[in-house]
CSV table of C-alpha atoms in Angstrom, one decimal:
chain,number,residue,atom,x,y,z
A,178,MET,CA,0.3,6.8,18.9
A,179,GLU,CA,-1.0,5.7,15.5
A,180,GLU,CA,1.4,5.8,12.5
A,181,SER,CA,0.5,8.4,9.8
A,182,ARG,CA,-0.1,7.2,6.3
A,183,ARG,CA,3.0,9.1,5.2
A,184,ASP,CA,5.1,7.3,7.8
A,185,LEU,CA,3.6,4.0,6.7
A,186,LEU,CA,4.5,4.7,3.1
A,187,LEU,CA,8.0,5.8,4.0
A,188,GLY,CA,8.6,2.8,6.2
A,189,THR,CA,7.4,0.5,3.4
A,190,LEU,CA,9.7,2.1,0.8
A,191,GLU,CA,12.6,1.9,3.2
A,192,GLN,CA,12.1,-1.9,3.4
A,193,LEU,CA,13.0,-2.3,-0.3
A,194,GLU,CA,16.5,-3.3,-1.1
A,195,GLU,CA,18.3,-1.0,-3.5
A,196,GLU,CA,17.6,-3.2,-6.6
A,197,LYS,CA,13.9,-3.6,-5.7
A,198,LEU,CA,13.7,0.2,-5.1
A,199,ARG,CA,15.1,0.8,-8.5
A,200,THR,CA,12.6,-1.7,-10.0
A,201,PHE,CA,9.8,-0.1,-8.1
A,202,LYS,CA,10.7,3.3,-9.5
A,203,ASP,CA,10.7,1.9,-13.0
A,204,LYS,CA,7.2,0.4,-12.6
A,205,LEU,CA,6.0,3.6,-11.0
A,206,SER,CA,7.0,5.5,-14.1
A,207,LYS,CA,4.9,3.1,-16.3
A,208,VAL,CA,1.9,2.4,-14.1
A,209,GLU,CA,-1.6,2.8,-15.4
A,210,LEU,CA,-3.3,5.8,-13.7
A,211,LYS,CA,-6.8,7.0,-13.2
A,212,GLU,CA,-8.0,9.7,-15.6
A,213,GLY,CA,-6.7,13.2,-14.6
A,214,TYR,CA,-3.4,12.0,-13.2
A,215,GLY,CA,0.0,12.1,-15.0
A,216,ARG,CA,2.9,9.7,-14.6
A,217,ILE,CA,6.0,10.8,-12.7
A,218,PRO,CA,8.8,10.7,-15.3
A,219,LEU,CA,11.5,8.1,-14.6
A,220,ALA,CA,14.1,11.0,-14.7
A,221,ARG,CA,12.4,12.5,-11.7
A,222,LEU,CA,12.4,9.2,-9.8
A,223,THR,CA,15.9,8.0,-10.6
A,224,ASP,CA,18.0,9.6,-7.9
A,225,VAL,CA,15.4,10.1,-5.1
A,226,ASP,CA,15.7,8.3,-1.8
A,227,PRO,CA,12.7,6.9,0.1
A,228,PRO,CA,11.8,10.1,2.0
A,229,ALA,CA,11.9,12.2,-1.2
A,230,LEU,CA,10.0,9.5,-3.1
A,231,THR,CA,7.3,9.4,-0.4
A,232,ASP,CA,6.9,13.2,-0.7
A,233,LEU,CA,6.9,13.0,-4.5
A,234,LEU,CA,4.1,10.3,-4.5
A,235,LEU,CA,2.0,12.1,-2.0
A,236,SER,CA,2.4,15.5,-3.7
A,237,SER,CA,1.7,14.1,-7.2
A,238,TYR,CA,-1.3,11.9,-6.3
A,239,GLY,CA,-2.5,12.9,-2.9
A,240,GLU,CA,-2.5,10.6,0.2
A,241,ASP,CA,-5.1,8.1,-0.7
A,242,TYR,CA,-4.3,7.7,-4.4
A,243,GLY,CA,-0.6,7.9,-3.8
A,244,ILE,CA,-0.8,4.9,-1.4
A,245,GLU,CA,-2.9,3.1,-4.0
A,246,VAL,CA,-0.4,3.8,-6.8
A,247,ALA,CA,2.5,2.7,-4.6
A,248,ALA,CA,0.7,-0.5,-3.7
A,249,GLY,CA,0.0,-1.3,-7.3
A,250,ALA,CA,3.7,-0.8,-8.2
A,251,LEU,CA,4.7,-3.0,-5.2
A,252,ARG,CA,2.4,-5.8,-6.5
A,253,ALA,CA,3.9,-5.4,-10.0
A,254,ILE,CA,7.4,-6.2,-8.6
A,255,SER,CA,6.2,-9.2,-6.5
A,256,GLN,CA,6.1,-7.3,-3.2
A,257,GLY,CA,2.5,-8.1,-2.5
A,258,ASP,CA,3.1,-8.5,1.3
A,259,LEU,CA,4.4,-4.9,1.5
A,260,ALA,CA,1.5,-3.7,-0.7
A,261,GLU,CA,-1.0,-5.3,1.7
A,262,ARG,CA,0.6,-3.8,4.8
A,263,LEU,CA,0.4,-0.4,3.0
A,264,VAL,CA,-3.2,-0.8,2.0
A,265,VAL,CA,-4.4,-2.5,5.2
A,266,PRO,CA,-2.3,-1.2,8.1
A,267,PRO,CA,-1.4,-3.9,10.8
A,268,ARG,CA,-3.8,-2.6,13.4
A,269,ALA,CA,-6.7,-2.6,10.9
A,270,ALA,CA,-5.8,-6.0,9.7
A,271,ALA,CA,-5.7,-7.3,13.3
A,272,CYS,CA,-9.2,-5.8,13.9
A,273,ALA,CA,-10.5,-7.4,10.7
A,274,THR,CA,-9.1,-10.8,11.6
A,275,SER,CA,-10.6,-10.6,15.1
A,276,ARG,CA,-14.0,-9.6,13.7
A,277,ASN,CA,-13.8,-12.4,11.1
A,278,ARG,CA,-13.0,-14.9,13.9
A,279,TRP,CA,-16.0,-13.7,15.9
A,280,TRP,CA,-18.4,-14.1,12.9
A,281,ARG,CA,-16.9,-17.5,12.1
A,282,ASN,CA,-17.5,-18.7,15.7
A,283,LEU,CA,-21.0,-17.3,15.6
A,284,LEU,CA,-21.9,-19.1,12.4
A,285,CYS,CA,-20.3,-22.4,13.5
A,286,CYS,CA,-22.2,-22.4,16.8
A,287,CYS,CA,-25.4,-20.9,15.6
A,288,PRO,CA,-26.2,-21.9,12.0
A,289,SER,CA,-29.6,-20.4,12.3
A,290,ALA,CA,-28.0,-16.9,12.4
A,291,THR,CA,-27.8,-17.1,8.6
A,292,ASP,CA,-31.4,-18.4,8.1
A,293,GLU,CA,-33.4,-15.2,7.6
């Protein structure tokens, strides 16, 4: 069964140590947002645990943009590996890697495939 995006976000936030989670919330309250969206005040973020934070992000920004905002805040606190897993789930990344390998093999073996 495929993991929902909410579960993926929750699992990602649960991987942050307490200090990193605090720093994440601080960045989240200052992050640059698309027009039409408002920042979540730090006071609302301070005492929330990962499940409540997940719900707050998704209810404030929607699923797609909430994931994008969380990934941006993760990158801002030097957690790019977690951000990438959030933006490109493991199964999709594995498919992309496999597809890239297939193309690389094709181009190495058949250079004329690019001559058109």
